[in-house]
PDB file of C-alpha atoms in Angstrom:
ATOM      1  CA  MET A1356       0.143  -0.011  -0.132  1.00  0.00           C
ATOM      2  CA  THR A1357       0.902   3.770  -0.908  1.00  0.00           C
ATOM      3  CA  LEU A1358       1.628   6.553   1.093  1.00  0.00           C
ATOM      4  CA  LEU A1359      -0.802   8.043  -1.058  1.00  0.00           C
ATOM      5  CA  GLY A1360      -3.591   4.798  -0.679  1.00  0.00           C
ATOM      6  CA  ALA A1361      -3.076   5.572   3.127  1.00  0.00           C
ATOM      7  CA  MET A1362      -3.626   8.751   2.538  1.00  0.00           C
ATOM      8  CA  GLY A1363      -6.592   8.311   0.424  1.00  0.00           C
ATOM      9  CA  ARG A1364      -8.309   5.634   3.196  1.00  0.00           C
ATOM     10  CA  SER A1365      -7.674   8.086   5.753  1.00  0.00           C
ATOM     11  CA  ALA A1366     -11.233  10.366   6.415  1.00  0.00           C
ATOM     12  CA  LYS A1367     -10.476  13.673   6.199  1.00  0.00           C
ATOM     13  CA  PRO A1368     -12.400  15.667   9.229  1.00  0.00           C
ATOM     14  CA  GLN A1369     -14.754  18.465   7.848  1.00  0.00           C
ATOM     15  CA  TRP A1370     -15.497  21.573   9.139  1.00  0.00           C
ATOM     16  CA  ASN A1371     -18.227  21.726  11.741  1.00  0.00           C
ATOM     17  CA  PRO A1372     -20.576  24.268  10.586  1.00  0.00           C
ATOM     18  CA  GLY A1373     -22.460  25.068  13.925  1.00  0.00           C
ATOM     19  CA  VAL A1374     -19.421  26.917  15.157  1.00  0.00           C
ATOM     20  CA  PRO A1375     -17.711  30.008  13.641  1.00  0.00           C
ATOM     21  CA  GLU A1376     -15.106  30.404  10.719  1.00  0.00           C
ATOM     22  CA  GLY A1377     -11.304  30.403  12.099  1.00  0.00           C
ATOM     23  CA  SER A1378     -12.186  28.202  15.066  1.00  0.00           C
ATOM     24  CA  LYS A1379      -9.050  26.054  15.514  1.00  0.00           C
ATOM     25  CA  ASN A1380     -10.438  24.409  18.126  1.00  0.00           C
ATOM     26  CA  PRO A1381     -10.316  20.072  17.049  1.00  0.00           C
ATOM     27  CA  ALA A1382     -13.608  19.973  19.472  1.00  0.00           C
ATOM     28  CA  ASN A1383     -15.629  21.993  16.903  1.00  0.00           C
ATOM     29  CA  TRP A1384     -14.304  18.858  13.922  1.00  0.00           C
ATOM     30  CA  ARG A1385     -16.427  16.114  13.065  1.00  0.00           C
ATOM     31  CA  ARG A1386     -16.059  13.174  10.949  1.00  0.00           C
ATOM     32  CA  PRO A1387     -18.595  12.653   7.758  1.00  0.00           C
ATOM     33  CA  GLY A1388     -21.471  11.043   8.511  1.00  0.00           C
ATOM     34  CA  THR A1389     -21.431  11.805  12.366  1.00  0.00           C
ATOM     35  CA  ALA A1390     -24.063  14.600  13.154  1.00  0.00           C
ATOM     36  CA  PRO A1391     -23.137  17.530  14.650  1.00  0.00           C
ATOM     37  CA  ARG A1392     -22.713  17.173  18.456  1.00  0.00           C
ATOM     38  CA  ALA A1393     -25.358  19.336  20.243  1.00  0.00           C
ATOM     39  CA  ARG A1394     -24.278  22.107  22.814  1.00  0.00           C
ATOM     40  CA  PRO A1395     -25.265  22.016  25.801  1.00  0.00           C
ATOM     41  CA  GLU A1396     -28.005  24.225  27.322  1.00  0.00           C
ATOM     42  CA  VAL A1397     -27.172  26.721  29.694  1.00  0.00           C
ATOM     43  CA  SER A1398     -30.323  27.126  32.085  1.00  0.00           C
ATOM     44  CA  SER A1399     -31.866  31.354  31.993  1.00  0.00           C
ATOM     45  CA  LYS A1400     -30.821  31.468  35.551  1.00  0.00           C
ATOM     46  CA  LYS A1401     -27.054  30.861  35.697  1.00  0.00           C
ATOM     47  CA  GLN A1402     -27.653  33.176  32.162  1.00  0.00           C
ATOM     48  CA  GLU A1403     -28.835  35.781  34.250  1.00  0.00           C
ATOM     49  CA  ALA A1404     -26.284  35.180  37.561  1.00  0.00           C
ATOM     50  CA  SER A1405     -22.710  35.630  35.314  1.00  0.00           C
ATOM     51  CA  PRO A1406     -23.265  39.112  34.566  1.00  0.00           C
ATOM     52  CA  VAL A1407     -24.520  39.812  38.113  1.00  0.00           C
ATOM     53  CA  LYS A1408     -21.466  37.892  39.742  1.00  0.00           C
ATOM     54  CA  ARG A1409     -19.401  39.807  36.715  1.00  0.00           C
ATOM     55  CA  ILE A1410     -19.928  43.206  38.209  1.00  0.00           C
ATOM     56  CA  VAL A1411     -19.876  42.377  41.954  1.00  0.00           C
ATOM     57  CA  ALA A1412     -16.715  41.384  40.898  1.00  0.00           C
ATOM     58  CA  LEU A1413     -15.545  44.116  38.675  1.00  0.00           C
ATOM     59  CA  GLY A1414     -17.048  46.242  41.767  1.00  0.00           C
ATOM     60  CA  MET A1415     -14.721  44.280  44.322  1.00  0.00           C
ATOM     61  CA  ILE A1416     -11.996  44.970  42.270  1.00  0.00           C
ATOM     62  CA  ALA A1417     -12.440  48.556  41.910  1.00  0.00           C
ATOM     63  CA  VAL A1418     -12.755  48.854  45.896  1.00  0.00           C
ATOM     64  CA  VAL A1419      -9.375  47.018  46.517  1.00  0.00           C
ATOM     65  CA  LEU A1420      -8.060  49.134  43.703  1.00  0.00           C
ATOM     66  CA  GLY A1421      -9.076  52.518  45.135  1.00  0.00           C
ATOM     67  CA  GLY A1422      -8.162  51.341  48.852  1.00  0.00           C
ATOM     68  CA  LEU A1423      -4.220  50.860  47.182  1.00  0.00           C
ATOM     69  CA  ALA A1424      -4.801  54.203  45.983  1.00  0.00           C
ATOM     70  CA  TRP A1425      -5.870  56.308  49.149  1.00  0.00           C
ATOM     71  CA  MET A1426      -3.192  54.588  50.858  1.00  0.00           C
ATOM     72  CA  GLY A1427      -0.108  55.010  48.741  1.00  0.00           C
ATOM     73  CA  GLY A1428      -1.358  58.776  48.385  1.00  0.00           C
ATOM     74  CA  ARG A1429      -1.458  59.034  52.347  1.00  0.00           C
ATOM     75  CA  LEU A1430       1.685  57.375  52.380  1.00  0.00           C
ATOM     76  CA  THR A1431       3.699  59.557  49.823  1.00  0.00           C
ATOM     77  CA  ALA A1432       1.810  62.704  51.830  1.00  0.00           C
ATOM     78  CA  GLN A1433       3.294  61.724  55.063  1.00  0.00           C
ATOM     79  CA  SER A1434       6.908  60.586  53.608  1.00  0.00           C
ATOM     80  CA  GLY A1435       6.978  64.241  52.158  1.00  0.00           C
ATOM     81  CA  VAL A1436       5.788  65.909  55.031  1.00  0.00           C
ATOM     82  CA  ALA A1437       8.189  64.028  56.679  1.00  0.00           C
ATOM     83  CA  GLY A1438      10.757  64.986  54.151  1.00  0.00           C
ATOM     84  CA  ALA A1439      10.141  68.677  54.076  1.00  0.00           C
ATOM     85  CA  ASP A1440       9.998  68.890  58.139  1.00  0.00           C
ATOM     86  CA  SER A1441      13.596  67.139  58.112  1.00  0.00           C
ATOM     87  CA  ARG A1442      15.158  70.081  56.093  1.00  0.00           C
ATOM     88  CA  SER A1443      16.296  72.926  58.434  1.00  0.00           C
ATOM     89  CA  ARG A1444      16.755  76.428  57.694  1.00  0.00           C
ATOM     90  CA  VAL A1445      20.120  77.762  59.044  1.00  0.00           C
ATOM     91  CA  ALA A1446      21.201  81.800  59.024  1.00  0.00           C
ATOM     92  CA  LEU A1447      23.881  83.701  59.964  1.00  0.00           C
ATOM     93  CA  LEU A1448      23.770  87.143  62.116  1.00  0.00           C
ATOM     94  CA  ASN A1449      27.210  89.327  61.885  1.00  0.00           C
ATOM     95  CA  LEU A1450      27.264  91.204  65.774  1.00  0.00           C
ATOM     96  CA  SER A1451      29.710  93.304  64.105  1.00  0.00           C
ATOM     97  CA  HIS A1452      27.442  94.774  61.579  1.00  0.00           C
ATOM     98  CA  VAL A1453      24.722  94.853  63.880  1.00  0.00           C
ATOM     99  CA  LEU A1454      26.324  96.781  67.374  1.00  0.00           C
ATOM    100  CA  LYS A1455      27.560  99.489  64.688  1.00  0.00           C
ATOM    101  CA  ASN A1456      24.058 100.008  62.876  1.00  0.00           C
ATOM    102  CA  TYR A1457      21.980  99.480  66.095  1.00  0.00           C
ATOM    103  CA  GLN A1458      21.126 102.993  67.297  1.00  0.00           C
ATOM    104  CA  LYS A1459      20.829 102.149  70.866  1.00  0.00           C
ATOM    105  CA  ALA A1460      23.764 100.356  70.956  1.00  0.00           C
ATOM    106  CA  VAL A1461      25.743 103.345  69.314  1.00  0.00           C
ATOM    107  CA  VAL A1462      23.804 105.792  72.087  1.00  0.00           C
ATOM    108  CA  LEU A1463      24.781 104.022  74.853  1.00  0.00           C
ATOM    109  CA  ASN A1464      28.932 103.193  73.405  1.00  0.00           C
ATOM    110  CA  ASN A1465      28.345 107.432  73.200  1.00  0.00           C
ATOM    111  CA  GLU A1466      27.452 107.721  77.162  1.00  0.00           C
ATOM    112  CA  LEU A1467      30.022 105.069  78.082  1.00  0.00           C
ATOM    113  CA  LYS A1468      32.459 107.643  75.780  1.00  0.00           C
ATOM    114  CA  ASP A1469      31.280 110.679  77.664  1.00  0.00           C
ATOM    115  CA  LEU A1470      31.545 108.803  81.185  1.00  0.00           C
ATOM    116  CA  ALA A1471      35.450 108.335  80.377  1.00  0.00           C
ATOM    117  CA  SER A1472      36.290 111.782  78.953  1.00  0.00           C
ATOM    118  CA  PRO A1473      36.799 112.955  82.526  1.00  0.00           C
ATOM    119  CA  PHE A1474      39.074 110.553  83.408  1.00  0.00           C
ATOM    120  CA  GLN A1475      41.002 110.112  80.275  1.00  0.00           C
ATOM    121  CA  GLN A1476      41.639 114.094  80.423  1.00  0.00           C
ATOM    122  CA  ARG A1477      43.086 113.861  84.171  1.00  0.00           C
ATOM    123  CA  ALA A1478      45.210 110.587  83.266  1.00  0.00           C
ATOM    124  CA  LYS A1479      45.915 112.358  80.203  1.00  0.00           C
ATOM    125  CA  ALA A1480      46.889 115.623  82.278  1.00  0.00           C
ATOM    126  CA  LYS A1481      49.257 113.712  84.527  1.00  0.00           C
ATOM    127  CA  ALA A1482      51.185 111.503  82.091  1.00  0.00           C
ATOM    128  CA  THR A1483      52.325 114.885  80.409  1.00  0.00           C
ATOM    129  CA  GLN A1484      53.410 116.206  83.871  1.00  0.00           C
ATOM    130  CA  TYR A1485      55.220 112.794  84.475  1.00  0.00           C
ATOM    131  CA  GLU A1486      57.395 113.336  80.826  1.00  0.00           C
ATOM    132  CA  ALA A1487      58.040 116.560  82.068  1.00  0.00           C
ATOM    133  CA  LEU A1488      59.873 115.628  85.230  1.00  0.00           C
ATOM    134  CA  ALA A1489      61.575 113.103  83.739  1.00  0.00           C
ATOM    135  CA  LYS A1490      63.196 115.805  80.978  1.00  0.00           C
ATOM    136  CA  GLU A1491      63.505 118.020  83.993  1.00  0.00           C
ATOM    137  CA  ALA A1492      65.744 115.083  85.916  1.00  0.00           C
ATOM    138  CA  GLN A1493      67.859 114.825  82.919  1.00  0.00           C
ATOM    139  CA  ALA A1494      68.393 118.336  82.659  1.00  0.00           C
ATOM    140  CA  LYS A1495      69.348 118.544  86.267  1.00  0.00           C
ATOM    141  CA  PRO A1496      71.837 115.757  87.786  1.00  0.00           C
ATOM    142  CA  ASP A1497      72.054 117.126  90.308  1.00  0.00           C
ATOM    143  CA  GLN A1498      68.027 117.549  91.690  1.00  0.00           C
ATOM    144  CA  ARG A1499      67.303 113.785  90.161  1.00  0.00           C
ATOM    145  CA  GLU A1500      66.310 112.455  93.703  1.00  0.00           C
ATOM    146  CA  GLN A1501      63.727 115.412  93.894  1.00  0.00           C
ATOM    147  CA  TYR A1502      62.517 114.274  90.456  1.00  0.00           C
ATOM    148  CA  GLU A1503      62.202 110.472  90.761  1.00  0.00           C
ATOM    149  CA  LYS A1504      60.430 111.297  94.142  1.00  0.00           C
ATOM    150  CA  GLN A1505      57.862 113.276  92.609  1.00  0.00           C
ATOM    151  CA  ALA A1506      57.706 111.248  89.552  1.00  0.00           C
ATOM    152  CA  ARG A1507      56.921 108.271  91.529  1.00  0.00           C
ATOM    153  CA  GLN A1508      53.892 110.417  93.462  1.00  0.00           C
ATOM    154  CA  LEU A1509      52.605 111.174  89.994  1.00  0.00           C
ATOM    155  CA  LYS A1510      52.419 107.080  89.499  1.00  0.00           C
ATOM    156  CA  ARG A1511      50.832 106.203  91.867  1.00  0.00           C
ATOM    157  CA  GLU A1512      48.474 109.269  91.186  1.00  0.00           C
ATOM    158  CA  LEU A1513      48.251 107.512  87.824  1.00  0.00           C
ATOM    159  CA  GLU A1514      47.482 104.175  89.388  1.00  0.00           C
ATOM    160  CA  ASP A1515      44.805 105.474  91.680  1.00  0.00           C
ATOM    161  CA  LEU A1516      43.211 107.502  88.743  1.00  0.00           C
ATOM    162  CA  SER A1517      42.622 104.070  86.387  1.00  0.00           C
ATOM    163  CA  ASN A1518      41.290 102.352  89.376  1.00  0.00           C
ATOM    164  CA  GLU A1519      38.596 105.083  89.719  1.00  0.00           C
ATOM    165  CA  THR A1520      37.542 104.813  86.137  1.00  0.00           C
ATOM    166  CA  GLN A1521      37.441 101.284  86.252  1.00  0.00           C
ATOM    167  CA  GLN A1522      35.014 101.349  89.202  1.00  0.00           C
ATOM    168  CA  VAL A1523      32.420 103.585  87.369  1.00  0.00           C
ATOM    169  CA  MET A1524      32.917 102.145  84.061  1.00  0.00           C
ATOM    170  CA  ALA A1525      32.905  98.508  84.382  1.00  0.00           C
ATOM    171  CA  LYS A1526      29.222  98.578  86.366  1.00  0.00           C
ATOM    172  CA  ARG A1527      28.265 100.482  83.271  1.00  0.00           C
ATOM    173  CA  GLN A1528      29.714  98.697  80.344  1.00  0.00           C
ATOM    174  CA  ASP A1529      28.764  95.792  82.127  1.00  0.00           C
ATOM    175  CA  ASP A1530      24.992  96.633  82.066  1.00  0.00           C
ATOM    176  CA  ALA A1531      24.884  97.584  78.435  1.00  0.00           C
ATOM    177  CA  LEU A1532      26.790  94.726  77.420  1.00  0.00           C
ATOM    178  CA  VAL A1533      24.345  92.313  79.160  1.00  0.00           C
ATOM    179  CA  LEU A1534      21.046  94.886  77.610  1.00  0.00           C
ATOM    180  CA  ILE A1535      22.090  94.988  74.299  1.00  0.00           C
ATOM    181  CA  TYR A1536      23.019  91.105  73.940  1.00  0.00           C
ATOM    182  CA  LYS A1537      19.416  90.420  75.093  1.00  0.00           C
ATOM    183  CA  GLU A1538      17.731  93.003  72.993  1.00  0.00           C
ATOM    184  CA  VAL A1539      20.060  91.205  70.200  1.00  0.00           C
ATOM    185  CA  GLN A1540      19.251  87.848  71.014  1.00  0.00           C
ATOM    186  CA  ASP A1541      15.196  88.888  70.935  1.00  0.00           C
ATOM    187  CA  ALA A1542      15.247  90.653  67.720  1.00  0.00           C
ATOM    188  CA  THR A1543      16.924  87.610  66.196  1.00  0.00           C
ATOM    189  CA  GLN A1544      14.203  85.385  67.655  1.00  0.00           C
ATOM    190  CA  ARG A1545      11.606  87.335  66.149  1.00  0.00           C
ATOM    191  CA  VAL A1546      12.696  87.874  62.203  1.00  0.00           C
ATOM    192  CA  ALA A1547      14.324  83.976  62.490  1.00  0.00           C
ATOM    193  CA  MET A1548      10.427  82.784  63.569  1.00  0.00           C
ATOM    194  CA  SER A1549       8.557  85.670  61.189  1.00  0.00           C
ATOM    195  CA  GLN A1550      10.949  84.211  58.110  1.00  0.00           C
ATOM    196  CA  GLY A1551      11.118  79.992  59.246  1.00  0.00           C
ATOM    197  CA  PHE A1552      14.641  79.695  59.595  1.00  0.00           C
ATOM    198  CA  ASP A1553      15.522  77.081  62.604  1.00  0.00           C
ATOM    199  CA  MET A1554      18.587  77.974  63.350  1.00  0.00           C
ATOM    200  CA  VAL A1555      20.548  81.045  63.520  1.00  0.00           C
ATOM    201  CA  LEU A1556      24.590  81.500  64.231  1.00  0.00           C
ATOM    202  CA  SER A1557      26.311  84.483  65.059  1.00  0.00           C
ATOM    203  CA  TYR A1558      29.807  85.611  64.037  1.00  0.00           C
ATOM    204  CA  ASN A1559      32.020  88.502  63.684  1.00  0.00           C
ATOM    205  CA  ASP A1560      33.544  89.943  60.736  1.00  0.00           C
ATOM    206  CA  ALA A1561      34.291  93.481  58.906  1.00  0.00           C
ATOM    207  CA  THR A1562      31.434  95.837  57.441  1.00  0.00           C
ATOM    208  CA  THR A1563      33.402  96.782  54.747  1.00  0.00           C
ATOM    209  CA  SER A1564      35.770  95.546  52.559  1.00  0.00           C
ATOM    210  CA  GLN A1565      38.242  97.439  53.335  1.00  0.00           C
ATOM    211  CA  GLU A1566      38.447  96.037  56.519  1.00  0.00           C
ATOM    212  CA  TYR A1567      37.770  92.488  55.244  1.00  0.00           C
ATOM    213  CA  TRP A1568      41.008  92.377  53.171  1.00  0.00           C
ATOM    214  CA  SER A1569      42.874  94.008  56.050  1.00  0.00           C
ATOM    215  CA  PRO A1570      45.868  91.849  56.968  1.00  0.00           C
ATOM    216  CA  MET A1571      44.651  92.566  60.607  1.00  0.00           C
ATOM    217  CA  ASN A1572      41.008  91.099  59.689  1.00  0.00           C
ATOM    218  CA  ILE A1573      43.026  87.920  57.729  1.00  0.00           C
ATOM    219  CA  MET A1574      45.033  87.056  60.428  1.00  0.00           C
ATOM    220  CA  ARG A1575      41.968  87.076  63.099  1.00  0.00           C
ATOM    221  CA  LYS A1576      40.193  84.981  60.882  1.00  0.00           C
ATOM    222  CA  LEU A1577      43.132  82.551  60.684  1.00  0.00           C
ATOM    223  CA  GLN A1578      43.821  82.659  64.729  1.00  0.00           C
ATOM    224  CA  GLN A1579      40.497  82.439  65.869  1.00  0.00           C
ATOM    225  CA  GLY A1580      38.703  78.971  67.202  1.00  0.00           C
ATOM    226  CA  ALA A1581      35.208  79.857  66.266  1.00  0.00           C
ATOM    227  CA  CYS A1582      33.857  78.794  63.180  1.00  0.00           C
ATOM    228  CA  THR A1583      33.894  81.530  60.184  1.00  0.00           C
ATOM    229  CA  PRO A1584      31.648  81.226  57.394  1.00  0.00           C
ATOM    230  CA  LEU A1585      33.586  81.341  54.082  1.00  0.00           C
ATOM    231  CA  TYR A1586      30.624  81.265  51.985  1.00  0.00           C
ATOM    232  CA  PHE A1587      27.121  81.547  51.904  1.00  0.00           C
ATOM    233  CA  THR A1588      24.105  82.893  49.818  1.00  0.00           C
ATOM    234  CA  ARG A1589      23.137  86.390  50.830  1.00  0.00           C
ATOM    235  CA  GLY A1590      19.678  84.882  51.738  1.00  0.00           C
ATOM    236  CA  MET A1591      21.455  83.389  54.751  1.00  0.00           C
ATOM    237  CA  ASP A1592      22.362  86.568  56.440  1.00  0.00           C
ATOM    238  CA  ILE A1593      19.579  88.162  58.959  1.00  0.00           C
ATOM    239  CA  SER A1594      21.872  90.728  60.119  1.00  0.00           C
ATOM    240  CA  ALA A1595      19.980  94.256  58.083  1.00  0.00           C
ATOM    241  CA  ASP A1596      17.055  92.711  59.106  1.00  0.00           C
ATOM    242  CA  VAL A1597      17.521  92.100  62.907  1.00  0.00           C
ATOM    243  CA  VAL A1598      19.369  95.899  62.675  1.00  0.00           C
ATOM    244  CA  THR A1599      15.861  97.341  61.159  1.00  0.00           C
ATOM    245  CA  ALA A1600      13.674  95.165  63.806  1.00  0.00           C
ATOM    246  CA  LEU A1601      16.120  97.133  66.834  1.00  0.00           C
ATOM    247  CA  ASN A1602      15.975 100.196  65.326  1.00  0.00           C
ATOM    248  CA  GLN A1603      12.177 100.252  64.691  1.00  0.00           C
ATOM    249  CA  ALA A1604      11.625  99.254  68.492  1.00  0.00           C
ATOM    250  CA  TYR A1605      13.897 101.290  69.516  1.00  0.00           C
ATOM    251  CA  GLY A1606      12.288 104.405  67.539  1.00  0.00           C
ATOM    252  CA  ARG A1607       9.305 103.789  69.377  1.00  0.00           C
ATOM    253  CA  VAL A1608      10.586 104.645  72.778  1.00  0.00           C
ATOM    254  CA  ALA A1609      13.704 106.679  71.997  1.00  0.00           C
ATOM    255  CA  PRO A1610      13.672 109.774  73.884  1.00  0.00           C
ATOM    256  CA  ALA A1611      12.676 113.252  71.958  1.00  0.00           C
ATOM    257  CA  PRO A1612      14.709 115.695  71.111  1.00  0.00           C
ATOM    258  CA  GLY A1613      16.311 118.009  73.774  1.00  0.00           C
ATOM    259  CA  ALA A1614      14.952 115.031  76.662  1.00  0.00           C
ATOM    260  CA  GLY A1615      17.442 113.615  78.396  1.00  0.00           C
ATOM    261  CA  GLY A1616      20.248 116.430  77.771  1.00  0.00           C
ATOM    262  CA  GLY A1617      22.071 114.904  74.983  1.00  0.00           C
ATOM    263  CA  ALA A1618      20.782 114.216  71.004  1.00  0.00           C
ATOM    264  CA  ALA A1619      18.502 111.794  70.436  1.00  0.00           C
ATOM    265  CA  PRO A1620      19.606 109.200  67.477  1.00  0.00           C
ATOM    266  CA  ALA A1621      17.926 108.995  63.958  1.00  0.00           C
ATOM    267  CA  PRO A1622      14.819 107.530  64.354  1.00  0.00           C
ATOM    268  CA  ALA A1623      14.354 104.328  62.251  1.00  0.00           C
ATOM    269  CA  GLY A1624      15.027 104.075  58.453  1.00  0.00           C
ATOM    270  CA  THR A1625      16.960 107.511  58.066  1.00  0.00           C
ATOM    271  CA  GLY A1626      20.750 107.621  57.376  1.00  0.00           C
ATOM    272  CA  ASN A1627      22.846 105.483  55.352  1.00  0.00           C
ATOM    273  CA  ALA A1628      21.224 102.286  54.901  1.00  0.00           C
ATOM    274  CA  PRO A1629      22.324  98.617  55.693  1.00  0.00           C
ATOM    275  CA  ALA A1630      24.300  96.745  52.925  1.00  0.00           C
ATOM    276  CA  PRO A1631      22.064  93.970  52.007  1.00  0.00           C
ATOM    277  CA  SER A1632      24.587  91.488  53.219  1.00  0.00           C
ATOM    278  CA  ALA A1633      26.633  92.244  56.395  1.00  0.00           C
ATOM    279  CA  THR A1634      29.626  91.152  55.067  1.00  0.00           C
ATOM    280  CA  PRO A1635      31.354  92.084  52.257  1.00  0.00           C
ATOM    281  CA  ARG A1636      30.950  89.614  49.013  1.00  0.00           C
ATOM    282  CA  PRO A1637      34.442  88.464  48.312  1.00  0.00           C
TER     283      PRO A1637
END
């Protein structure tokens, strides 16, 4: 038997006309002479229940997906808030700039100078007498012992005058120092809170470009142990804002011109305005 004969004897399955064309499922094929396979009947209740089940299943999936999306958004929001809170803002304050531009500090400094002026004049007069005695002692060696006695007396008087000056000035200086520092600290806190800064670091540096690049200032920077910023953006330095806050507060309580026997300071906002940055930019 040839292969062709064997192939002729095998009946080729025919397409079942009861199924759509294009179906390649062998179950839909039948041999010649066989009746088409009948499809099982589905009850009407099952047909009605199937769409309902699909709708319920889809609804449950939507609820689950919605819950997951809500939880994911909540976690993202919480992590975003935590990340924002973890970032701290730091500001810088140049105390030298503040003390030079705070009007109350300038007034107190001038008062201390006026208080020390009489002592300085008396000390200068005695120092002049001492120098004159030294010259006379050199010119008159025979009276040297007498001049040396007078010089020792002047020296004791100078020491007593120095002690007296220290006793008078020390209390006033200490009181003014504590007062100004408290006010600067309070104004710094107000400005920091209003601008959203978490920390303010103070430092002392030159306030003009000439002072900034002076050899003395450079040597001071190299020798001092405190941390001094080498670079910072202008927005970090709030020295000018603190000076403005201090002068505005002082302007409301400053004595009127002529009151107190001294010249009143200029009201806040007048005169040379402070530079945007208290420290000159390199």
